Short mmCIF file of C-alpha atoms and ligand atoms in Angstrom, two decimals:
data_model
loop_
_atom_site.label_atom_id
_atom_site.label_comp_id
_atom_site.label_asym_id
_atom_site.label_seq_id
_atom_site.Cartn_x
_atom_site.Cartn_y
_atom_site.Cartn_z
CA MET A 1 0.00 0.00 0.00
CA SER A 2 1.32 3.40 -0.83
CA THR A 3 1.94 5.68 2.11
CA GLN A 4 1.94 8.69 -0.14
CA TRP A 5 -1.00 10.29 -1.78
CA ASN A 6 -1.96 13.39 -3.55
CA ARG A 7 -4.59 15.27 -1.62
CA ARG A 8 -4.79 18.11 -4.01
CA ASP A 9 -7.69 16.78 -5.94
CA PHE A 10 -9.12 15.76 -2.66
CA LEU A 11 -8.64 19.24 -1.25
CA ARG A 12 -10.54 20.65 -4.14
CA ARG A 13 -13.35 18.30 -3.43
CA ALA A 14 -13.37 18.53 0.30
CA ALA A 15 -10.70 17.94 2.91
CA GLY A 16 -7.00 18.35 3.47
CA THR A 17 -3.94 18.46 5.65
CA ALA A 18 -0.10 18.82 5.72
CA ALA A 19 2.70 20.52 7.72
CA ALA A 20 6.31 21.40 8.29
CA ALA A 21 9.96 21.76 10.23
CA GLY A 22 13.03 19.79 11.63
CA LEU A 23 13.37 16.04 11.95
CA ALA A 24 12.34 14.81 15.38
CA GLY A 25 15.15 12.52 16.43
CA THR A 26 17.67 11.74 13.79
CA GLY A 27 18.41 8.24 14.99
CA SER A 28 16.18 5.32 15.81
CA TRP A 29 12.89 5.88 17.53
CA ALA A 30 13.71 6.43 21.19
CA GLY A 31 10.39 7.43 22.73
CA THR A 32 8.15 5.37 24.98
CA GLN A 33 8.71 1.78 24.06
CA PRO A 34 5.67 0.72 22.10
CA THR A 35 3.64 -2.28 23.11
CA PRO A 36 2.29 -4.02 20.03
CA VAL A 37 -1.49 -4.25 19.87
CA GLY A 38 -2.58 -5.65 16.57
CA ASP A 39 -0.35 -3.83 14.17
CA MET A 40 -0.24 -0.58 16.09
CA SER A 41 1.73 0.32 19.16
CA ARG A 42 0.22 1.90 22.24
CA ARG A 43 1.40 4.44 24.78
CA THR A 44 0.14 5.68 28.09
CA LEU A 45 -1.63 9.02 28.16
CA GLY A 46 0.14 10.67 31.05
CA ARG A 47 -1.15 9.99 34.52
CA THR A 48 -4.57 9.01 33.21
CA GLY A 49 -3.11 5.58 32.60
CA LEU A 50 -5.23 5.28 29.46
CA GLN A 51 -3.54 3.17 26.83
CA VAL A 52 -4.00 4.47 23.32
CA PRO A 53 -2.45 3.64 19.97
CA VAL A 54 -0.01 6.22 18.65
CA ILE A 55 -2.45 7.00 15.87
CA SER A 56 -6.00 7.84 16.80
CA LEU A 57 -8.83 9.31 14.78
CA GLY A 58 -9.94 12.90 14.73
CA VAL A 59 -13.51 12.42 13.58
CA MET A 60 -14.11 16.09 12.82
CA ASN A 61 -14.02 15.82 9.04
CA ALA A 62 -15.59 12.39 8.75
CA SER A 63 -19.23 11.84 7.93
CA ASN A 64 -19.14 8.23 6.77
CA PRO A 65 -19.74 5.71 9.58
CA ALA A 66 -17.92 3.07 7.53
CA LEU A 67 -14.72 5.04 8.06
CA LEU A 68 -15.04 4.58 11.82
CA ARG A 69 -15.72 0.86 11.39
CA ARG A 70 -12.62 0.56 9.26
CA ALA A 71 -10.61 2.50 11.83
CA TRP A 72 -11.75 0.04 14.47
CA ASP A 73 -10.71 -2.88 12.25
CA LEU A 74 -7.30 -1.29 11.80
CA GLY A 75 -6.73 -1.01 15.55
CA VAL A 76 -7.72 2.59 16.21
CA ARG A 77 -9.01 2.78 19.76
CA HIS A 78 -9.26 6.48 20.45
CA PHE A 79 -11.93 8.57 18.73
CA ASP A 80 -11.98 12.32 19.14
CA THR A 81 -15.20 14.20 18.46
CA ALA A 82 -16.90 17.38 19.73
CA ALA A 83 -20.30 18.86 20.28
CA TYR A 84 -19.22 21.54 17.83
CA TYR A 85 -18.49 19.19 14.94
CA GLN A 86 -21.28 19.01 12.40
CA ARG A 87 -23.58 20.50 15.04
CA GLY A 88 -23.71 17.31 17.02
CA ARG A 89 -24.07 14.89 14.11
CA ASN A 90 -20.45 13.86 14.50
CA GLU A 91 -21.07 12.72 18.06
CA GLU A 92 -24.22 10.89 16.96
CA MET A 93 -22.24 8.98 14.36
CA VAL A 94 -19.55 8.04 16.88
CA GLY A 95 -22.18 6.86 19.35
CA GLU A 96 -24.03 4.84 16.74
CA VAL A 97 -20.91 3.09 15.47
CA MET A 98 -19.49 2.34 18.90
CA GLN A 99 -22.80 0.82 19.94
CA GLU A 100 -23.04 -1.22 16.77
CA LEU A 101 -19.49 -2.53 17.31
CA ASN A 102 -20.16 -3.11 20.99
CA ALA A 103 -16.84 -1.37 21.43
CA ARG A 104 -17.48 1.11 24.21
CA ASP A 105 -15.34 -0.64 26.82
CA GLU A 106 -12.42 -0.95 24.46
CA VAL A 107 -12.18 2.60 23.20
CA VAL A 108 -11.21 5.97 24.54
CA ILE A 109 -13.85 8.53 23.59
CA ALA A 110 -13.12 12.23 23.78
CA THR A 111 -15.52 15.07 23.21
CA LYS A 112 -15.50 18.78 23.86
CA ILE A 113 -17.53 21.62 25.26
CA TYR A 114 -17.38 24.70 23.10
CA LEU A 115 -18.38 28.03 24.53
CA PRO A 116 -17.86 30.49 21.67
CA PRO A 117 -15.29 33.19 22.49
CA GLU A 118 -17.83 35.96 22.10
CA ARG A 119 -19.87 34.41 24.91
CA ARG A 120 -17.05 33.81 27.35
CA HIS A 121 -17.91 36.93 29.31
CA ILE A 122 -21.31 35.60 30.40
CA ALA A 123 -22.11 35.24 34.09
CA ASP A 124 -20.77 32.32 36.09
CA GLU A 125 -24.14 30.66 36.49
CA GLU A 126 -24.74 30.80 32.74
CA VAL A 127 -21.32 29.28 32.12
CA ARG A 128 -22.06 26.52 34.60
CA GLN A 129 -25.41 25.72 32.98
CA PHE A 130 -23.94 25.85 29.51
CA PHE A 131 -21.23 23.34 30.42
CA LEU A 132 -23.62 21.01 32.24
CA ASN A 133 -26.14 21.10 29.40
CA SER A 134 -23.48 20.64 26.75
CA ALA A 135 -22.04 17.60 28.54
CA GLU A 136 -25.47 16.03 28.92
CA GLU A 137 -26.33 16.65 25.29
CA SER A 138 -23.03 15.14 24.18
CA LEU A 139 -23.60 12.02 26.25
CA ARG A 140 -27.10 11.68 24.86
CA ARG A 141 -25.83 11.95 21.29
CA LEU A 142 -22.97 9.56 22.02
CA ARG A 143 -25.33 7.07 23.71
CA MET A 144 -22.92 6.83 26.63
CA ASP A 145 -23.10 7.51 30.33
CA HIS A 146 -19.60 8.96 30.37
CA VAL A 147 -16.74 9.92 28.10
CA ASP A 148 -13.12 9.16 28.80
CA ILE A 149 -11.85 12.65 28.09
CA LEU A 150 -13.91 15.81 28.22
CA TYR A 151 -12.16 18.87 26.86
CA VAL A 152 -12.83 22.56 27.14
CA HIS A 153 -12.75 23.34 23.44
CA ASN A 154 -10.56 25.96 21.80
CA VAL A 155 -8.72 27.59 24.69
CA SER A 156 -6.31 30.34 23.76
CA ASP A 157 -5.94 32.34 26.95
CA ILE A 158 -5.17 31.52 30.54
CA ASP A 159 -7.98 33.66 31.92
CA TYR A 160 -10.56 31.40 30.32
CA LEU A 161 -8.65 28.23 31.14
CA TYR A 162 -8.49 29.18 34.80
CA ARG A 163 -11.74 31.04 35.11
CA PRO A 164 -12.89 29.55 38.43
CA VAL A 165 -16.33 28.52 37.20
CA VAL A 166 -14.82 26.71 34.21
CA VAL A 167 -12.45 24.73 36.41
CA GLU A 168 -15.19 24.05 38.97
CA VAL A 169 -17.77 22.79 36.52
CA MET A 170 -15.27 20.59 34.70
CA GLN A 171 -14.11 19.14 38.01
CA ALA A 172 -17.73 18.60 38.99
CA LEU A 173 -18.43 16.72 35.76
CA LYS A 174 -15.42 14.54 36.47
CA GLN A 175 -16.50 13.87 40.03
CA ALA A 176 -20.01 13.05 38.85
CA GLY A 177 -18.55 10.38 36.58
CA LYS A 178 -19.58 12.10 33.34
CA ALA A 179 -15.94 12.23 32.31
CA ARG A 180 -13.10 10.08 33.53
CA PHE A 181 -10.59 12.80 32.73
CA ILE A 182 -10.74 16.45 31.80
CA GLY A 183 -8.59 18.65 29.65
CA PHE A 184 -8.57 21.41 27.08
CA THR A 185 -7.78 21.86 23.41
CA THR A 186 -5.68 24.71 22.15
CA HIS A 187 -5.10 25.97 18.62
CA ARG A 188 -3.45 29.29 19.37
CA GLY A 189 -1.67 30.78 22.32
CA MET A 190 -0.77 27.15 22.94
CA ASP A 191 2.46 27.47 24.85
CA PRO A 192 1.27 29.85 27.61
CA CYS A 193 -1.80 27.70 28.20
CA ILE A 194 0.18 24.46 28.24
CA ALA A 195 2.84 25.98 30.50
CA ALA A 196 0.16 27.24 32.88
CA ALA A 197 -1.49 23.82 33.03
CA ALA A 198 1.86 22.22 33.80
CA GLU A 199 2.49 24.59 36.69
CA ARG A 200 -0.99 25.15 38.08
CA GLY A 201 -2.59 21.76 37.50
CA GLY A 202 -6.30 20.99 37.38
CA TRP A 203 -6.20 19.24 34.00
CA ASP A 204 -5.39 15.72 32.88
CA VAL A 205 -5.05 15.94 29.11
CA ILE A 206 -4.19 18.60 26.54
CA ALA A 207 -4.95 18.31 22.83
CA THR A 208 -2.74 20.83 21.09
CA ALA A 209 -1.99 21.87 17.55
CA PHE A 210 1.42 20.39 16.85
CA ASN A 211 3.03 19.91 13.50
CA TYR A 212 6.17 20.20 11.47
CA SER A 213 5.72 23.95 11.00
CA LEU A 214 5.99 24.39 14.77
CA GLY A 215 9.21 22.43 15.07
CA GLU A 216 11.33 25.47 15.79
CA ASP A 217 8.96 26.95 18.31
CA LYS A 218 11.08 26.46 21.41
CA ASP A 219 8.49 27.88 23.78
CA LEU A 220 5.93 25.37 22.60
CA LEU A 221 8.34 22.45 22.69
CA GLN A 222 9.46 23.34 26.21
CA ALA A 223 5.90 23.78 27.43
CA MET A 224 4.89 20.41 26.00
CA ALA A 225 7.91 18.67 27.49
CA ARG A 226 7.21 20.26 30.87
CA ALA A 227 3.54 19.26 30.76
CA HIS A 228 4.57 15.70 29.94
CA GLU A 229 6.97 15.69 32.90
CA GLN A 230 4.12 16.82 35.12
CA GLY A 231 2.02 13.85 34.07
CA LEU A 232 -0.29 15.56 31.63
CA GLY A 233 -1.31 13.51 28.61
CA LEU A 234 -0.55 15.25 25.32
CA VAL A 235 -2.55 14.62 22.17
CA ALA A 236 -1.32 16.14 18.91
CA MET A 237 -3.79 17.61 16.43
CA LYS A 238 -3.45 19.47 13.15
CA THR A 239 -0.47 17.24 12.57
CA GLN A 240 -0.53 17.44 8.78
CA CYS A 241 -1.77 20.93 8.14
CA THR A 242 -2.03 22.49 4.81
CA GLN A 243 1.40 23.10 3.36
CA TYR A 244 0.62 21.42 0.09
CA TRP A 245 -2.16 23.78 -0.69
CA TYR A 246 -0.41 26.93 0.37
CA ARG A 247 2.82 26.38 -1.44
CA GLU A 248 1.58 28.09 -4.53
CA HIS A 249 0.98 31.26 -2.54
CA LEU A 250 4.59 31.49 -1.47
CA PRO A 251 7.30 33.65 -3.04
CA ASP A 252 9.13 32.13 -5.99
CA TYR A 253 12.22 31.47 -3.92
CA PHE A 254 10.33 29.03 -1.76
CA GLN A 255 8.64 27.18 -4.58
CA ARG A 256 11.62 24.86 -4.92
CA PHE A 257 10.84 23.40 -1.53
CA TYR A 258 7.42 22.41 -2.72
CA GLN A 259 8.19 20.14 -5.61
CA GLY A 260 6.62 16.73 -5.57
CA GLU A 261 3.97 15.26 -3.39
CA ILE A 262 3.51 15.66 0.32
CA LEU A 263 4.46 12.57 2.22
CA HIS A 264 1.85 12.74 4.93
CA THR A 265 3.23 9.78 6.83
CA ALA A 266 6.47 11.71 7.26
CA VAL A 267 4.86 14.72 8.92
CA LEU A 268 2.59 12.51 11.00
CA LYS A 269 5.53 10.46 12.24
CA TRP A 270 7.42 13.66 12.94
CA ALA A 271 4.71 14.68 15.41
CA VAL A 272 4.34 11.37 17.25
CA ARG A 273 8.07 10.68 17.41
CA HIS A 274 8.28 13.38 20.09
CA PRO A 275 8.38 11.46 23.36
CA PHE A 276 6.02 13.91 25.03
CA VAL A 277 3.26 13.22 22.50
CA THR A 278 1.18 10.16 23.30
CA THR A 279 -1.02 10.01 20.24
CA ALA A 280 -2.12 12.04 17.24
CA ILE A 281 -5.67 12.60 16.06
CA PRO A 282 -5.31 13.25 12.35
CA GLY A 283 -8.57 14.03 10.66
CA CYS A 284 -9.44 11.57 7.92
CA THR A 285 -12.17 11.79 5.37
CA THR A 286 -11.18 8.98 3.04
CA PHE A 287 -10.22 5.35 3.56
CA GLU A 288 -6.96 6.04 1.77
CA GLN A 289 -5.99 8.69 4.31
CA LEU A 290 -6.98 6.46 7.19
CA GLU A 291 -4.96 3.50 5.93
CA ALA A 292 -1.92 5.69 5.38
CA ASP A 293 -2.14 7.29 8.82
CA VAL A 294 -2.49 3.93 10.56
CA GLN A 295 0.38 2.57 8.52
CA ALA A 296 2.52 5.38 9.90
CA GLY A 297 1.66 4.18 13.40
CA ARG A 298 2.91 0.68 12.73
CA THR A 299 6.50 1.79 12.71
CA LEU A 300 7.73 5.20 13.69
CA GLU A 301 11.05 4.72 11.99
CA TYR A 302 11.26 7.01 9.01
CA THR A 303 11.57 5.29 5.71
CA ALA A 304 14.35 6.55 3.49
CA ALA A 305 11.76 8.42 1.45
CA GLU A 306 10.23 10.05 4.53
CA ARG A 307 13.60 11.12 5.85
CA GLU A 308 14.57 12.55 2.52
CA PHE A 309 11.23 14.32 2.28
CA LEU A 310 11.61 16.03 5.65
CA GLU A 311 15.25 16.92 5.18
CA SER A 312 14.51 18.46 1.81
CA ARG A 313 11.74 20.64 3.15
CA ASN A 314 12.96 22.11 6.38
CA VAL A 315 12.44 25.65 5.22
CA ARG A 316 9.18 25.80 3.45
CA ALA A 317 6.32 25.23 5.80
CA ALA A 318 7.60 27.77 8.27
CA LEU A 319 5.81 30.22 6.03
CA SER A 320 2.69 28.31 5.30
CA TYR A 321 0.86 27.67 8.51
CA CYS A 322 -0.84 30.41 10.51
CA ARG A 323 0.31 29.89 14.07
CA GLN A 324 -2.51 32.04 15.45
CA CYS A 325 0.00 34.25 17.22
CA ALA A 326 -2.19 37.35 16.66
CA ARG A 327 0.83 39.55 16.07
CA CYS A 328 -0.73 40.81 12.86
CA VAL A 329 -3.94 42.11 14.40
CA ALA A 330 -2.57 45.55 15.30
CA GLY A 331 -1.86 46.16 11.60
CA CYS A 332 -5.53 46.35 10.68
CA PRO A 333 -7.13 49.75 11.32
CA ALA A 334 -10.55 48.09 11.45
CA GLY A 335 -9.50 45.61 14.11
CA VAL A 336 -10.35 42.63 11.93
CA GLN A 337 -9.78 39.29 13.64
CA VAL A 338 -7.26 38.04 11.16
CA PRO A 339 -6.18 34.90 13.08
CA THR A 340 -9.76 33.64 13.23
CA LEU A 341 -10.19 34.37 9.54
CA MET A 342 -6.98 32.49 8.77
CA ARG A 343 -8.41 29.55 10.72
CA ALA A 344 -11.69 29.89 8.81
CA HIS A 345 -9.67 29.81 5.61
CA LEU A 346 -7.96 26.62 6.78
CA TYR A 347 -11.33 25.00 7.44
CA ALA A 348 -12.71 26.12 4.09
CA VAL A 349 -9.80 25.55 1.76
CA CYS A 350 -7.94 22.71 3.41
CA TYR A 351 -10.58 20.78 5.28
CA GLY A 352 -13.56 21.57 3.08
CA ASN A 353 -15.52 21.71 6.32
CA HIS A 354 -18.42 24.08 5.81
CA ASP A 355 -19.73 23.79 9.37
CA ALA A 356 -16.36 24.58 10.90
CA LEU A 357 -15.97 27.50 8.52
CA GLN A 358 -19.33 28.95 9.49
CA ALA A 359 -18.70 28.38 13.18
CA ALA A 360 -15.34 30.14 13.01
CA LEU A 361 -16.90 33.09 11.21
CA ALA A 362 -19.68 33.18 13.79
CA GLU A 363 -17.10 33.64 16.56
CA ILE A 364 -16.16 37.04 15.20
CA PRO A 365 -17.95 40.05 16.67
CA PRO A 366 -19.84 42.29 14.22
CA GLY A 367 -17.52 44.66 12.40
CA ALA A 368 -14.38 42.62 12.95
CA GLY A 369 -14.94 40.07 10.21
CA LEU A 370 -14.74 39.87 6.45
CA GLU A 371 -17.36 42.56 5.95
CA ALA A 372 -14.78 45.10 7.13
CA CYS A 373 -12.41 43.97 4.38
CA ARG A 374 -14.95 44.28 1.59
CA ASP A 375 -14.35 47.95 0.93
CA CYS A 376 -10.74 48.04 1.98
CA GLN A 377 -8.56 48.90 -1.01
CA THR A 378 -5.22 47.79 0.39
CA CYS A 379 -4.69 45.31 3.16
CA ARG A 380 -2.18 46.69 5.64
CA VAL A 381 -1.83 43.50 7.62
CA THR A 382 1.59 41.91 7.60
CA CYS A 383 2.17 38.42 8.86
CA VAL A 384 5.36 37.97 10.84
CA ARG A 385 5.80 34.64 9.10
CA GLY A 386 5.13 35.81 5.59
CA ILE A 387 1.69 34.31 5.18
CA PRO A 388 -0.09 36.11 2.33
CA VAL A 389 -2.93 37.37 4.48
CA ALA A 390 -4.51 39.59 1.82
CA GLU A 391 -4.64 36.71 -0.66
CA ARG A 392 -6.23 34.39 1.84
CA LEU A 393 -8.76 37.02 2.88
CA ALA A 394 -9.67 37.57 -0.76
CA GLU A 395 -10.00 33.84 -1.28
CA LEU A 396 -12.17 33.55 1.78
CA GLN A 397 -14.38 36.37 0.53
CA ARG A 398 -14.86 34.51 -2.73
CA ILE A 399 -15.78 31.37 -0.84
CA VAL A 400 -18.33 32.95 1.45
CA ARG A 401 -19.31 35.71 -0.98
CA VAL A 402 -19.32 38.49 1.54
S1 SF4 B 1 -8.25 43.97 4.11
FE1 SF4 B 1 -8.28 45.90 5.29
S2 SF4 B 1 -9.89 45.57 6.81
FE2 SF4 B 1 -9.30 43.54 6.05
S3 SF4 B 1 -7.69 42.82 7.42
FE3 SF4 B 1 -6.65 43.86 5.72
S4 SF4 B 1 -6.37 45.97 6.48
FE4 SF4 B 1 -7.93 45.01 7.80
S1 SF4 B 2 -1.40 35.58 9.99
FE1 SF4 B 2 0.73 35.51 10.70
S2 SF4 B 2 0.91 37.12 12.26
FE2 SF4 B 2 -1.28 36.71 11.93
S3 SF4 B 2 -1.85 35.18 13.47
FE3 SF4 B 2 -1.29 34.04 11.62
S4 SF4 B 2 0.91 33.58 11.87
FE4 SF4 B 2 0.41 35.21 13.36
#
């Protein structure tokens, strides 16, 4: 079976992925010694003690139940969903398939509670009710009396992560047996949140964006290593983000790094070869992607082709992936929320996920979204990493027809 595939056509139809930077470990795989289970190895998710294969399934972009059945057959035992995905339909599909397979006791199920950023100022009692209701609704859709991991979804600042009512209600859900373990997911502002969790505690698991393009981000690497030392379980997401698609937007000089196909197994292995990462949750939409991702989990040794691929492309993706650092925001006189729009662009162009696109756009307060760009003659925003923000904003406007 080929471990390489061209997602470009696929991207045009629907989904996507890809990523970027530095080979993790140049010698043999030296992380947690894998214990073979079927064809895949397992590791322990921090102090939770949960055993999960190195490759899990991010269900976000999947809508075909047969894909989950195939994942089960291939040895995937951790399924990551969210109330937010497909407005609950994603959880329903996970629940239906797990029941049909009679697999509940053999899988680790994670879901998430998503309070949109624009509502995070609401009163404590409203937050509490929102979390309790969301958890109950998720369990109903999943047909389960508990999940293994319950995340606070999309955390990018410490104030929200440690807002007392958020910590209290998550702890209460854990104590009530609705979730065996609690954690948070983070797509931007990752390292401060991860570092805070490592020092202040209160959380069991962190699902963080982590990919090849972040390989030189020392703050993030240190925060992840520290969290791992403190017993937190680390799950990697967005492991294969987008570089294939974006390469054509890069300056000519960089085009040479983008010749040939993306070897997705290489960037996936790069992420899970880090000893502090327990498992990755790549999002699959096709059987071909799923098979390739699982194949990567069967041996973490790079093949010669994967090694050559990574070594030949150390430069390029540093410019392709929006790290959500928000350093560009001050450049826009209208205060447009560029990082969120870049994430919306990722969902639209790379994942082909209409629901996620709309949800990201809905997070933006009136006046700070694409409508502000419509009559703007010249975009003044400059990305510190060279991402062509104006081009992506224009592309996004064409997609959503603002
Ligand atoms: S196009 Fe104009 S309004 Fe939109 S982000 Fe750029 S500077 Fe701001
Ligand atoms: S566009 Fe660039 S500066 Fe703005 S958030 Fe993304 S990576 Fe940071």
